[in-house]
Amino acid sequence: MALDVIGAGMGRTGTYSLKLALEHLGFGPCHHMADVNANPEQKALWRAAGQGQLPNWDVAYAGYRSAVDWPTAHFWREVSDHYPDVKVVLTVRDPEAWYNSVAQTIGLAMDAGSNDPQSFGVAVVGNGVFGGRFNDRDHAIAVYEAHNAAVRATLPSERLLTYQVSEGWESLCAFLGVQLPTEPFPRTNSTAEFRARIGR
């Protein structure tokens, strides 16, 4: 099974809502950081990937038809190269709102004082992507905006949808070539829901 859709958007840009939407549209199961955290084998695989030991992508995503959020957002170039027909959804939101959301949720897990400093969130996202400086708002937002710009500059328009989940079904379904559902678009994983889930 090859991936049909990946998300290149960073965490807290509506990636969990996109996961549920893709699964509803028939592109599931959809890989998400929640899958990594729940599976010791996935944790080991992605930690090794973060240290430069890139996996066989077909093995890493075995059983999945789509993938969003970290760690996929970090490896969007490699994965989109490996699957040349994959469509890429870049979820975006207002940079200030994005920063505030991350700071209150996954930013807590990226803290170098975390009880798991070798986790993908700390070692790769916190220390790698953000250079250990996520608490520097201007720096973090600059990294976020540079990431989005790189995705847009690299992928051709026929493969890429820049998307805000507030748009709902229409642009997503048009991009993926599927019919509009009658059900409401899933909106989930608010800051409050996230914090409740991780017990913060």
Coordinates of N, CA, C and O in Angstrom, one line a residue, residues 35-170:
D35 N 0.0 8.1 16.7 CA 0.3 6.7 16.4 C 1.7 6.4 16.9 O 1.9 5.3 17.4
V36 N 2.6 7.3 16.7 CA 4.0 7.1 17.1 C 4.0 6.9 18.6 O 4.7 6.0 19.2
N37 N 3.4 7.8 19.3 CA 3.4 7.8 20.8 C 2.8 6.6 21.4 O 3.1 6.1 22.5
A38 N 1.9 5.9 20.6 CA 1.1 4.8 21.1 C 1.8 3.5 20.8 O 1.3 2.4 21.2
N39 N 2.9 3.5 20.0 CA 3.5 2.3 19.5 C 5.0 2.2 19.7 O 5.7 3.0 19.1
P40 N 5.5 1.4 20.6 CA 7.0 1.3 20.8 C 7.8 1.1 19.6 O 8.9 1.7 19.5
E41 N 7.4 0.3 18.6 CA 8.1 0.1 17.4 C 8.2 1.3 16.6 O 9.2 1.7 16.0
Q42 N 7.0 2.1 16.5 CA 7.0 3.3 15.8 C 8.0 4.4 16.5 O 8.7 5.1 15.8
K43 N 7.9 4.4 17.8 CA 8.8 5.3 18.5 C 10.3 5.0 18.2 O 11.0 6.0 17.9
A44 N 10.7 3.8 18.2 CA 12.0 3.4 17.9 C 12.4 3.8 16.5 O 13.5 4.3 16.2
L45 N 11.5 3.5 15.5 CA 11.8 3.8 14.1 C 12.0 5.2 13.9 O 12.9 5.6 13.2
W46 N 11.1 6.1 14.4 CA 11.2 7.5 14.1 C 12.3 8.2 14.9 O 12.9 9.2 14.5
R47 N 12.6 7.7 16.1 CA 13.8 8.2 16.8 C 15.1 7.9 16.0 O 15.9 8.8 15.9
A48 N 15.2 6.7 15.4 CA 16.3 6.4 14.6 C 16.3 7.3 13.3 O 17.4 7.8 12.9
A49 N 15.2 7.6 12.8 CA 15.1 8.4 11.6 C 15.6 9.9 11.9 O 16.3 10.5 11.2
G50 N 15.2 10.3 13.1 CA 15.6 11.6 13.6 C 17.1 11.7 13.8 O 17.7 12.8 13.7
Q51 N 17.8 10.6 14.0 CA 19.2 10.6 14.1 C 19.9 10.3 12.8 O 21.1 10.0 12.8
G52 N 19.2 10.3 11.7 CA 19.8 10.1 10.4 C 19.7 8.8 9.8 O 20.1 8.5 8.7
Q53 N 19.1 7.8 10.6 CA 18.9 6.4 10.1 C 17.6 6.3 9.4 O 16.6 5.8 10.0
L54 N 17.5 6.9 8.2 CA 16.2 6.9 7.5 C 15.7 5.5 7.3 O 16.4 4.6 6.8
P55 N 14.4 5.3 7.5 CA 13.8 4.0 7.3 C 13.5 3.7 5.9 O 13.5 4.6 5.0
N56 N 13.1 2.5 5.6 CA 12.4 2.1 4.4 C 11.0 2.7 4.5 O 10.3 2.3 5.4
W57 N 10.7 3.7 3.6 CA 9.5 4.4 3.8 C 8.2 3.5 3.7 O 7.2 3.7 4.4
D58 N 8.3 2.4 2.8 CA 7.2 1.5 2.7 C 7.0 0.7 4.0 O 5.8 0.4 4.3
V59 N 8.1 0.5 4.7 CA 7.9 -0.2 6.0 C 7.4 0.8 7.1 O 6.5 0.5 7.9
A60 N 7.9 2.0 7.1 CA 7.5 3.0 8.1 C 6.0 3.3 8.0 O 5.4 3.5 9.0
Y61 N 5.5 3.3 6.8 CA 4.1 3.6 6.6 C 3.2 2.4 6.2 O 2.1 2.6 5.7
A62 N 3.7 1.2 6.5 CA 3.0 0.0 6.2 C 1.6 0.1 6.8 O 1.4 0.3 8.0
G63 N 0.5 -0.1 6.0 CA -0.8 -0.2 6.5 C -1.5 1.2 6.5 O -2.7 1.3 6.7
Y64 N -0.8 2.2 6.1 CA -1.4 3.6 6.1 C -1.6 4.1 4.6 O -0.8 3.8 3.8
R65 N -2.6 4.8 4.4 CA -2.9 5.4 3.1 C -2.5 6.9 3.1 O -2.5 7.6 2.0
S66 N -2.4 7.5 4.3 CA -2.1 8.9 4.4 C -1.3 9.1 5.7 O -1.2 8.3 6.5
A67 N -0.6 10.3 5.8 CA 0.2 10.6 6.9 C 0.2 12.1 7.1 O 0.5 12.9 6.1
V68 N 0.0 12.6 8.3 CA 0.0 14.0 8.6 C 0.8 14.3 9.9 O 1.1 13.3 10.7
D69 N 1.0 15.6 10.3 CA 1.6 15.9 11.5 C 3.1 15.5 11.6 O 3.6 15.0 10.6
W70 N 3.7 15.7 12.7 CA 5.0 15.1 12.9 C 4.8 13.6 13.0 O 3.8 13.2 13.5
P71 N 5.8 12.8 12.7 CA 7.1 13.1 12.1 C 7.1 13.4 10.6 O 8.1 13.8 10.0
T72 N 6.0 13.1 9.9 CA 5.9 13.2 8.5 C 6.3 14.7 8.0 O 6.9 14.9 7.0
A73 N 5.8 15.7 8.8 CA 6.0 17.0 8.4 C 7.5 17.3 8.3 O 8.0 18.2 7.6
H74 N 8.3 16.6 9.1 CA 9.8 16.8 9.1 C 10.4 16.2 7.9 O 11.4 16.7 7.4
F75 N 9.8 15.1 7.4 CA 10.4 14.3 6.3 C 9.6 14.5 5.0 O 9.6 13.6 4.1
W76 N 8.9 15.6 4.9 CA 8.0 15.8 3.7 C 8.8 15.7 2.4 O 8.3 15.2 1.4
R77 N 10.0 16.2 2.3 CA 10.8 16.1 1.1 C 11.1 14.7 0.7 O 10.9 14.2 -0.4
E78 N 11.6 13.9 1.7 CA 12.0 12.5 1.4 C 10.8 11.7 1.1 O 10.8 10.9 0.1
V79 N 9.7 11.9 1.8 CA 8.5 11.1 1.6 C 7.8 11.4 0.2 O 7.4 10.6 -0.5
S80 N 7.8 12.7 -0.1 CA 7.2 13.1 -1.4 C 8.0 12.7 -2.5 O 7.5 12.4 -3.6
D81 N 9.3 12.6 -2.4 CA 10.2 12.1 -3.4 C 10.0 10.6 -3.6 O 10.0 10.1 -4.7
H82 N 9.9 9.9 -2.5 CA 9.7 8.4 -2.5 C 8.4 8.0 -3.2 O 8.3 7.0 -3.9
Y83 N 7.4 8.8 -2.9 CA 6.0 8.6 -3.5 C 5.7 9.7 -4.5 O 5.1 10.7 -4.1
P84 N 6.2 9.6 -5.7 CA 6.1 10.7 -6.7 C 4.6 11.1 -7.0 O 4.4 12.2 -7.5
D85 N 3.7 10.2 -6.7 CA 2.3 10.5 -7.0 C 1.5 11.0 -5.8 O 0.3 11.4 -5.9
V86 N 2.2 11.1 -4.7 CA 1.5 11.5 -3.4 C 1.1 13.0 -3.5 O 1.8 13.8 -4.1
K87 N -0.1 13.3 -3.1 CA -0.6 14.7 -3.0 C -0.2 15.2 -1.6 O -0.3 14.4 -0.6
V88 N 0.1 16.5 -1.5 CA 0.6 17.0 -0.3 C -0.3 18.2 0.1 O -0.6 19.1 -0.6
V89 N -0.7 18.1 1.4 CA -1.5 19.2 2.0 C -0.7 19.9 3.0 O -0.3 19.3 4.0
L90 N -0.5 21.2 2.8 CA 0.2 22.0 3.7 C -0.8 22.8 4.6 O -1.4 23.8 4.1
T91 N -1.0 22.3 5.8 CA -2.0 23.0 6.7 C -1.2 24.2 7.3 O -0.1 24.1 7.7
V92 N -1.9 25.3 7.3 CA -1.4 26.6 7.8 C -2.4 27.3 8.7 O -3.6 27.0 8.6
R93 N -1.9 28.2 9.5 CA -2.8 29.0 10.3 C -2.0 30.3 10.6 O -0.8 30.4 10.4
D94 N -2.7 31.3 11.1 CA -2.0 32.5 11.5 C -0.8 32.2 12.4 O -0.9 31.5 13.4
P95 N 0.4 32.8 12.1 CA 1.6 32.4 12.8 C 1.5 32.7 14.3 O 2.0 31.9 15.1
E96 N 0.9 33.8 14.7 CA 0.8 34.1 16.1 C -0.1 33.1 16.8 O 0.2 32.6 17.9
A97 N -1.2 32.8 16.2 CA -2.1 31.8 16.8 C -1.5 30.4 16.8 O -1.6 29.7 17.8
W98 N -0.7 30.1 15.8 CA 0.0 28.8 15.8 C 1.0 28.8 17.0 O 1.0 27.8 17.7
Y99 N 1.8 29.8 17.1 CA 2.8 29.8 18.2 C 2.1 29.7 19.6 O 2.6 28.9 20.4
N100 N 1.1 30.4 19.8 CA 0.4 30.4 21.1 C -0.1 28.9 21.4 O -0.1 28.4 22.5
S101 N -0.7 28.3 20.3 CA -1.2 27.0 20.5 C -0.1 26.0 20.8 O -0.2 25.1 21.7
V102 N 1.0 26.0 20.1 CA 2.1 25.1 20.3 C 2.7 25.3 21.7 O 3.0 24.4 22.4
A103 N 2.8 26.6 22.1 CA 3.4 26.9 23.4 C 2.6 26.3 24.6 O 3.2 25.9 25.6
Q104 N 1.3 26.1 24.4 CA 0.4 25.6 25.4 C 0.2 24.1 25.3 O -0.5 23.5 26.1
T105 N 0.8 23.5 24.2 CA 0.5 22.1 24.0 C 1.8 21.3 23.8 O 2.5 21.0 24.7
I106 N 2.2 21.1 22.5 CA 3.4 20.3 22.2 C 4.6 21.0 22.6 O 5.7 20.3 22.8
G107 N 4.6 22.3 22.8 CA 5.8 23.0 23.3 C 6.2 22.5 24.7 O 7.4 22.4 25.0
L108 N 5.2 22.0 25.5 CA 5.5 21.4 26.8 C 6.3 20.1 26.6 O 7.2 19.9 27.5
A109 N 6.0 19.4 25.6 CA 6.8 18.1 25.4 C 8.1 18.3 24.7 O 8.9 17.4 24.7
M110 N 8.3 19.5 24.1 CA 9.6 19.8 23.4 C 10.6 20.3 24.4 O 11.8 20.5 24.0
D111 N 10.2 20.6 25.6 CA 11.1 21.2 26.6 C 12.3 20.2 26.8 O 12.1 19.1 27.0
A112 N 13.5 20.8 26.8 CA 14.7 19.9 27.0 C 14.7 19.3 28.4 O 15.4 18.3 28.6
G113 N 13.9 19.9 29.3 CA 13.8 19.3 30.6 C 12.8 18.2 30.7 O 12.5 17.7 31.8
S114 N 12.3 17.7 29.5 CA 11.3 16.7 29.5 C 11.9 15.4 30.1 O 13.1 15.2 30.1
N115 N 11.0 14.5 30.5 CA 11.4 13.3 31.1 C 11.9 12.3 30.1 O 12.2 11.2 30.4
D116 N 11.8 12.7 28.8 CA 12.2 11.8 27.7 C 13.0 12.6 26.7 O 12.5 12.9 25.6
P117 N 14.2 13.0 27.0 CA 15.0 13.9 26.1 C 15.3 13.3 24.7 O 15.7 14.1 23.8
Q118 N 15.2 12.0 24.6 CA 15.5 11.4 23.3 C 14.3 11.2 22.4 O 14.3 10.7 21.3
S119 N 13.1 11.7 22.9 CA 11.9 11.6 22.1 C 12.0 12.4 20.9 O 12.8 13.4 20.8
F120 N 11.2 12.1 19.9 CA 11.2 12.8 18.6 C 10.9 14.3 18.9 O 11.5 15.2 18.3
G121 N 9.9 14.5 19.8 CA 9.5 15.9 20.0 C 10.6 16.7 20.6 O 10.7 17.9 20.2
V122 N 11.4 16.2 21.5 CA 12.5 17.0 22.1 C 13.7 17.0 21.1 O 14.2 18.0 20.7
A123 N 14.2 15.8 20.8 CA 15.5 15.7 20.0 C 15.4 16.2 18.6 O 16.3 16.9 18.2
V124 N 14.3 16.0 17.9 CA 14.2 16.4 16.5 C 13.4 17.7 16.4 O 14.0 18.7 15.8
V125 N 12.2 17.8 17.0 CA 11.5 19.0 16.8 C 12.0 20.2 17.6 O 12.3 21.2 17.1
G126 N 12.1 19.9 18.9 CA 12.5 21.0 19.8 C 14.0 21.4 19.5 O 14.2 22.6 19.3
N127 N 14.9 20.5 19.5 CA 16.3 20.8 19.4 C 16.8 20.9 17.9 O 17.7 21.7 17.6
G128 N 16.2 20.1 17.1 CA 16.6 20.1 15.7 C 15.9 21.2 14.9 O 16.5 22.2 14.4
V129 N 14.6 21.1 14.7 CA 13.8 22.1 13.9 C 13.9 23.5 14.5 O 14.2 24.4 13.8
F130 N 13.7 23.6 15.8 CA 13.7 24.9 16.4 C 15.0 25.3 17.1 O 15.1 26.3 17.7
G131 N 16.0 24.5 16.9 CA 17.3 24.8 17.5 C 17.4 25.0 19.0 O 18.2 25.7 19.5
G132 N 16.4 24.4 19.7 CA 16.4 24.5 21.1 C 15.9 25.9 21.6 O 16.0 26.3 22.7
R133 N 15.3 26.7 20.6 CA 14.9 28.1 20.9 C 13.4 28.3 20.6 O 13.0 29.4 20.3
F134 N 12.6 27.3 20.9 CA 11.2 27.5 20.6 C 10.6 28.6 21.5 O 9.7 29.3 21.1
N135 N 11.2 28.8 22.7 CA 10.7 29.8 23.6 C 10.9 31.3 23.1 O 10.4 32.2 23.6
D136 N 11.8 31.4 22.1 CA 12.0 32.7 21.4 C 11.0 32.8 20.3 O 11.1 32.2 19.2
R137 N 9.9 33.5 20.6 CA 8.7 33.6 19.8 C 9.1 34.0 18.3 O 8.7 33.3 17.4
D138 N 9.9 35.0 18.2 CA 10.2 35.5 16.8 C 11.0 34.4 16.0 O 10.8 34.2 14.8
H139 N 11.9 33.8 16.7 CA 12.7 32.7 16.1 C 11.8 31.6 15.7 O 11.9 31.1 14.5
A140 N 10.9 31.1 16.5 CA 10.0 30.0 16.2 C 9.1 30.3 15.1 O 8.9 29.5 14.2
I141 N 8.6 31.5 15.1 CA 7.7 31.9 14.0 C 8.4 32.0 12.7 O 7.9 31.6 11.6
A142 N 9.7 32.5 12.7 CA 10.5 32.5 11.5 C 10.8 31.1 11.0 O 10.7 30.9 9.7
V143 N 11.0 30.2 11.8 CA 11.2 28.8 11.4 C 9.9 28.2 10.8 O 10.0 27.6 9.7
Y144 N 8.8 28.5 11.4 CA 7.5 28.0 10.9 C 7.3 28.6 9.5 O 6.9 27.9 8.6
E145 N 7.5 29.9 9.3 CA 7.2 30.5 8.1 C 8.2 30.0 7.0 O 7.8 29.9 5.8
A146 N 9.5 29.8 7.4 CA 10.4 29.3 6.4 C 10.1 27.9 6.0 O 10.3 27.5 4.8
H147 N 9.6 27.1 6.9 CA 9.2 25.7 6.5 C 8.0 25.8 5.5 O 8.1 25.1 4.5
N148 N 7.0 26.6 5.7 CA 5.9 26.7 4.8 C 6.4 27.2 3.5 O 5.9 26.7 2.4
A149 N 7.3 28.2 3.5 CA 7.8 28.7 2.2 C 8.6 27.7 1.4 O 8.4 27.6 0.2
A150 N 9.3 26.8 2.1 CA 10.1 25.8 1.4 C 9.2 24.8 0.8 O 9.4 24.3 -0.4
V151 N 8.1 24.4 1.4 CA 7.2 23.5 0.8 C 6.6 24.1 -0.4 O 6.5 23.4 -1.5
R152 N 6.1 25.3 -0.3 CA 5.5 26.0 -1.5 C 6.4 26.1 -2.6 O 6.1 26.0 -3.8
A153 N 7.7 26.4 -2.3 CA 8.7 26.7 -3.4 C 9.1 25.4 -4.1 O 9.6 25.4 -5.2
T154 N 9.0 24.2 -3.4 CA 9.5 23.0 -3.9 C 8.5 22.2 -4.7 O 8.9 21.6 -5.7
L155 N 7.3 22.2 -4.3 CA 6.3 21.3 -4.9 C 5.5 22.0 -5.9 O 5.0 23.1 -5.7
P156 N 5.2 21.3 -7.1 CA 4.3 22.0 -8.1 C 2.9 22.1 -7.6 O 2.4 21.3 -6.8
S157 N 2.2 23.0 -8.2 CA 0.8 23.3 -7.7 C -0.1 22.2 -7.9 O -1.0 22.0 -7.1
E158 N 0.1 21.3 -8.8 CA -0.8 20.2 -9.0 C -0.6 19.1 -7.9 O -1.5 18.3 -7.7
R159 N 0.5 19.2 -7.2 CA 0.7 18.2 -6.1 C 0.4 18.8 -4.7 O 0.4 18.1 -3.7
L160 N 0.3 20.1 -4.6 CA 0.2 20.8 -3.3 C -1.1 21.6 -3.1 O -1.5 22.4 -4.0
L161 N -1.7 21.4 -2.0 CA -2.8 22.3 -1.5 C -2.3 23.0 -0.2 O -2.0 22.3 0.8
T162 N -2.3 24.3 -0.3 CA -2.1 25.1 1.0 C -3.5 25.3 1.6 O -4.4 25.8 0.9
Y163 N -3.7 24.9 2.8 CA -5.0 24.7 3.3 C -5.2 25.1 4.8 O -4.3 24.8 5.6
Q164 N -6.2 25.7 5.1 CA -6.6 26.0 6.5 C -7.9 25.1 6.7 O -8.8 25.1 6.0
V165 N -7.8 24.4 7.9 CA -9.0 23.5 8.1 C -10.3 24.3 8.3 O -11.3 23.7 8.1
S166 N -10.2 25.6 8.6 CA -11.4 26.4 8.7 C -12.1 26.4 7.3 O -13.3 26.8 7.3
E167 N -11.5 26.1 6.2 CA -12.1 26.1 4.9 C -13.1 24.9 4.8 O -13.9 24.9 3.9
G168 N -13.0 23.9 5.6 CA -13.9 22.8 5.5 C -13.6 21.8 4.3 O -12.4 21.7 3.9
W169 N -14.6 21.2 3.8 CA -14.5 20.1 2.9 C -14.1 20.6 1.5 O -13.4 19.9 0.7
E170 N -14.6 21.7 1.0 CA -14.7 22.0 -0.4 C -13.3 21.9 -1.1 O -13.1 21.2 -2.1

